[in-house]
């Protein structure tokens, strides 16, 4: 309960620490041992910060309906019950759908085929643009939120076949997508209950086995890319970031954002880095890039995308794009 009170009331760390330190047994000990006092304050601050961050993740709820939550639970049961070493599902989500905090017994590759999704853990958030995916280690608790209508493909792999120590964003190849599509078309409504995963009800089990083996090999070679846009946990800053992603502007200033949160420039700079792990300028560049990818993929001209994002000319936009993606916009689109 303590974490809920701290988060909902937005009680400052200093106030919580002072209140606990004022308890008679604690106060008596702190007076006698100055070193203990310093260590206690540091530990209390760290503990309260942990409760805050954990409660923020835990507060992620399914805002849609009981039917959505029931379907999510059924999906988790099907995934965990699947006997095959690799299980693939395809699904469409409307904008604004959030999943509750959950984990899987298997390693997951969350692929955004169309649309943009934010996946968060207790200490990080990643924004996954179209054509890319996030590999999530088995057992890692996470939640997701769709920032637009999303078409997804998700792979669940036996962790012994896909050892992953940390989440990472990868470029999902055309071959991987085609193999996933094939398995989705060939997957029955319910997982195979047989203890032998090779004894399946599929019309051509040998062909399915070959597809799975090739997909498993392809997953191991998906190139990692620095496209995991850090997303803040603080609800106020998260709202500002969401608004920026809807209308990105490359010339947005720190002073403008600081004013929106009623902070000084210096305080906002420290606060933003603490929330995202990167500087405001770096995040702004990544966010503009992310916002441009769906438009470029939809056929919008590079000129219109660059000008709408606030760049003075195509050359400046292309330079930023090449620095972050490793290739010019036209070359990147040709490779997709």
XYZ file of C-alpha atoms in Angstrom:
336
model
C 0.000 0.000 0.000
C 2.845 2.413 0.711
C 3.792 2.699 -2.951
C 0.201 3.569 -3.928
C 0.026 6.328 -1.322
C 3.374 7.803 -2.337
C 2.520 7.858 -6.045
C -1.084 9.025 -5.803
C -0.276 11.792 -3.341
C 2.944 12.781 -5.170
C 4.695 13.118 -1.816
C 8.253 14.481 -2.201
C 11.114 12.205 -1.213
C 12.330 14.680 1.400
C 8.944 14.721 3.142
C 8.723 10.923 3.259
C 12.273 10.643 4.551
C 11.660 13.299 7.217
C 8.446 11.626 8.357
C 10.063 8.211 8.751
C 13.115 9.692 10.437
C 10.858 11.391 12.974
C 9.624 8.090 14.387
C 10.897 7.822 18.018
C 12.992 4.628 17.623
C 14.504 5.860 14.380
C 15.146 9.374 15.729
C 16.927 7.982 18.794
C 19.221 5.845 16.654
C 20.024 8.648 14.222
C 21.073 11.010 17.027
C 23.623 8.512 18.290
C 25.063 7.438 14.952
C 25.633 10.206 12.343
C 26.942 7.713 9.804
C 23.806 5.634 10.199
C 21.810 8.804 9.621
C 23.409 9.425 6.245
C 23.029 5.823 5.147
C 19.418 5.711 6.341
C 18.449 8.821 4.404
C 20.095 7.480 1.265
C 18.383 4.098 1.614
C 14.991 5.671 2.287
C 15.288 7.880 -0.774
C 16.227 4.908 -2.942
C 13.378 2.824 -1.492
C 10.749 5.497 -2.088
C 12.017 6.062 -5.627
C 11.744 2.321 -6.292
C 8.171 2.214 -4.973
C 7.239 5.174 -7.151
C 8.624 3.709 -10.365
C 7.221 0.247 -9.678
C 3.769 1.603 -8.874
C 3.783 3.594 -12.118
C 4.325 0.425 -14.096
C 1.786 -1.475 -11.990
C -0.786 1.270 -12.535
C -0.916 0.513 -16.273
C -4.411 -0.821 -16.810
C -6.635 -2.023 -19.608
C -8.823 1.041 -20.132
C -10.921 -0.501 -22.881
C -13.283 -3.157 -21.533
C -13.528 -6.386 -19.580
C -13.649 -8.206 -22.906
C -10.185 -6.866 -23.793
C -8.771 -7.986 -20.479
C -10.376 -11.410 -20.801
C -8.954 -11.822 -24.300
C -5.506 -10.800 -23.032
C -5.630 -13.470 -20.307
C -6.732 -16.119 -22.793
C -3.904 -15.122 -25.109
C -1.345 -15.491 -22.312
C -2.726 -18.948 -21.500
C -2.496 -20.036 -25.140
C 1.073 -18.779 -25.424
C 2.245 -20.527 -22.259
C 0.440 -23.740 -23.205
C 1.917 -23.936 -26.711
C 4.019 -27.072 -27.079
C 5.969 -26.062 -30.170
C 9.359 -24.409 -29.672
C 8.089 -21.354 -31.557
C 4.607 -19.830 -31.452
C 3.451 -16.919 -33.626
C 0.325 -14.772 -33.406
C -0.917 -11.869 -35.512
C -3.281 -9.226 -34.247
C -4.729 -5.781 -34.878
C -5.087 -3.157 -32.129
C -6.863 0.161 -32.165
C -5.152 3.291 -30.912
C -4.861 3.750 -27.159
C -5.018 0.094 -26.105
C -2.881 -0.712 -23.069
C -1.949 -4.124 -21.808
C -1.619 -4.840 -18.092
C 1.819 -5.610 -16.708
C 2.692 -9.198 -17.566
C 5.543 -11.512 -18.481
C 6.034 -14.613 -20.594
C 7.789 -17.881 -19.960
C 9.225 -17.535 -23.451
C 11.403 -14.992 -25.224
C 9.207 -12.611 -27.218
C 9.784 -10.679 -30.433
C 7.161 -7.907 -30.624
C 7.031 -6.756 -34.261
C 5.101 -3.646 -35.289
C 4.150 -4.294 -38.888
C 2.152 -1.094 -39.091
C 1.654 1.632 -36.520
C 3.656 2.595 -33.454
C 3.681 0.946 -30.021
C 5.373 1.814 -26.726
C 6.627 -1.089 -24.607
C 7.704 -0.343 -21.042
C 9.423 -2.110 -18.170
C 10.014 -0.886 -14.639
C 12.914 1.358 -15.709
C 12.752 1.822 -19.484
C 10.356 2.411 -22.326
C 10.881 1.797 -26.027
C 8.930 3.172 -28.939
C 8.843 0.649 -31.774
C 8.341 2.108 -35.275
C 6.931 0.146 -38.231
C 9.212 -2.496 -39.683
C 11.072 -3.049 -36.422
C 10.643 -5.162 -33.325
C 11.594 -5.429 -29.676
C 13.062 -8.655 -28.329
C 11.918 -9.132 -24.719
C 13.713 -11.675 -22.476
C 11.644 -14.439 -20.886
C 10.314 -13.515 -17.441
C 10.735 -9.741 -17.867
C 7.598 -7.896 -16.755
C 6.405 -5.312 -19.264
C 3.350 -3.459 -20.527
C 2.457 -1.938 -23.885
C 0.452 0.960 -25.290
C -0.541 1.521 -28.914
C 0.129 5.071 -30.107
C -1.835 4.493 -33.323
C -3.778 1.646 -34.933
C -1.293 -1.229 -34.927
C -0.864 -4.429 -36.903
C 1.468 -6.716 -35.001
C 3.176 -10.049 -35.323
C 4.565 -11.575 -32.160
C 6.875 -14.567 -31.822
C 7.311 -16.568 -28.619
C 10.406 -18.760 -28.520
C 11.600 -21.362 -26.056
C 14.170 -19.403 -23.989
C 16.683 -22.231 -24.384
C 16.631 -21.559 -28.128
C 16.837 -17.769 -27.855
C 18.937 -16.626 -24.913
C 18.496 -12.868 -24.435
C 19.842 -10.910 -21.467
C 18.304 -7.510 -22.189
C 15.591 -5.988 -24.378
C 16.842 -4.793 -27.755
C 15.348 -3.218 -30.853
C 15.976 -5.064 -34.111
C 15.332 -4.542 -37.794
C 12.827 -7.232 -38.807
C 13.783 -8.534 -42.248
C 11.393 -9.306 -45.075
C 12.299 -12.978 -44.790
C 11.361 -13.026 -41.094
C 8.014 -11.344 -41.798
C 7.163 -13.804 -44.583
C 8.038 -16.770 -42.371
C 5.894 -15.380 -39.550
C 2.990 -14.891 -41.971
C 3.300 -18.514 -43.059
C 3.181 -19.794 -39.480
C 0.213 -17.557 -38.612
C -1.752 -18.981 -41.559
C -0.813 -22.489 -40.482
C -1.496 -22.073 -36.738
C -4.664 -23.731 -35.354
C -7.020 -21.779 -33.039
C -5.638 -23.586 -29.985
C -2.083 -24.803 -29.311
C -1.256 -28.457 -29.807
C -1.904 -30.326 -26.520
C 0.322 -33.221 -27.515
C 3.476 -33.639 -25.400
C 5.347 -34.248 -28.661
C 5.547 -30.884 -30.488
C 6.301 -32.616 -33.791
C 3.024 -34.568 -33.714
C 0.816 -31.681 -34.783
C -2.528 -31.505 -36.623
C -0.996 -29.550 -39.517
C -1.424 -30.956 -43.032
C 2.299 -30.749 -43.740
C 4.178 -30.976 -40.430
C 7.567 -31.404 -42.107
C 7.133 -28.154 -44.011
C 6.073 -26.350 -40.831
C 9.122 -27.725 -39.031
C 11.395 -26.367 -41.770
C 9.719 -22.940 -41.616
C 10.168 -22.795 -37.843
C 13.812 -23.830 -38.065
C 14.528 -21.167 -40.683
C 12.704 -18.503 -38.663
C 14.615 -19.432 -35.508
C 17.871 -19.031 -37.415
C 16.741 -15.705 -38.896
C 15.819 -14.326 -35.464
C 19.359 -14.961 -34.242
C 20.700 -12.770 -37.049
C 18.256 -9.836 -36.928
C 20.430 -6.687 -36.802
C 20.146 -4.588 -33.654
C 19.425 -0.917 -34.297
C 19.547 2.124 -31.970
C 15.854 2.856 -32.439
C 14.482 2.298 -28.967
C 13.181 5.773 -28.233
C 13.320 6.158 -24.431
C 9.918 7.167 -23.095
C 9.475 8.875 -19.702
C 7.542 7.389 -16.803
C 6.462 10.749 -15.403
C 2.855 11.268 -16.595
C 3.250 15.008 -17.182
C 6.362 14.641 -19.301
C 4.872 11.608 -21.081
C 1.867 13.716 -22.145
C 4.159 16.380 -23.600
C 6.157 13.709 -25.434
C 3.001 12.169 -26.893
C 1.833 15.570 -28.128
C 5.242 16.170 -29.699
C 5.120 12.849 -31.549
C 1.803 13.850 -33.112
C 3.281 17.114 -34.451
C 7.092 16.820 -34.283
C 9.164 19.947 -34.730
C 12.938 19.774 -35.079
C 13.353 23.313 -33.708
C 11.396 22.732 -30.470
C 13.379 24.306 -27.651
C 14.222 23.250 -24.119
C 12.789 26.529 -22.798
C 9.383 25.796 -24.359
C 9.207 22.349 -22.795
C 10.480 23.608 -19.440
C 7.739 26.242 -19.405
C 5.071 23.590 -20.054
C 6.179 21.757 -16.909
C 6.727 24.951 -14.895
C 10.432 24.203 -14.465
C 13.605 26.153 -14.908
C 15.776 25.279 -17.880
C 18.411 23.680 -15.659
C 15.905 21.642 -13.638
C 14.134 20.471 -16.779
C 17.405 19.396 -18.400
C 18.312 17.227 -15.394
C 14.763 15.926 -15.078
C 14.518 14.977 -18.756
C 17.807 13.071 -18.741
C 16.823 11.267 -15.523
C 13.528 10.181 -17.112
C 14.846 9.130 -20.520
C 18.578 8.520 -20.119
C 19.392 10.845 -23.022
C 19.589 14.587 -23.588
C 16.592 16.575 -24.823
C 18.283 17.308 -28.158
C 19.062 13.623 -28.769
C 15.506 12.584 -27.871
C 14.036 15.308 -30.094
C 16.082 14.099 -33.072
C 15.077 10.483 -32.494
C 11.420 11.431 -32.059
C 11.408 13.417 -35.313
C 12.963 10.455 -37.062
C 10.391 8.036 -35.634
C 7.536 10.292 -36.674
C 8.914 10.474 -40.202
C 9.223 6.706 -40.775
C 5.474 5.905 -41.070
C 4.942 8.869 -43.426
C 7.882 7.933 -45.634
C 6.708 4.322 -45.725
C 3.220 5.529 -46.697
C 4.621 7.287 -49.778
C 4.894 10.901 -48.616
C 7.674 12.820 -50.310
C 10.928 13.364 -48.449
C 10.552 17.099 -49.025
C 7.123 17.358 -47.367
C 8.170 15.166 -44.430
C 11.339 17.222 -43.872
C 9.560 20.590 -44.057
C 6.670 19.466 -41.833
C 9.214 18.347 -39.233
C 10.692 21.853 -39.135
C 13.834 21.295 -41.187
C 14.842 24.193 -43.431
C 15.880 21.949 -46.299
C 16.088 18.312 -47.373
C 19.865 18.211 -46.885
C 19.576 18.860 -43.134
C 16.899 16.176 -42.775
C 18.897 13.666 -44.840
C 22.022 14.320 -42.770
C 20.143 13.620 -39.540
C 18.494 10.550 -41.067
C 21.792 9.148 -42.326
C 23.510 9.723 -38.978
C 20.821 7.837 -37.057
C 19.794 5.162 -39.577
C 23.083 4.566 -41.358
C 21.685 5.388 -44.805
C 19.894 8.169 -46.664
C 16.056 8.200 -46.655
C 15.752 6.889 -50.223
C 18.219 4.067 -49.619
C 16.461 3.117 -46.393
C 13.076 2.917 -48.102
C 14.471 0.811 -50.942
C 15.844 -1.670 -48.405
C 12.490 -2.150 -46.629
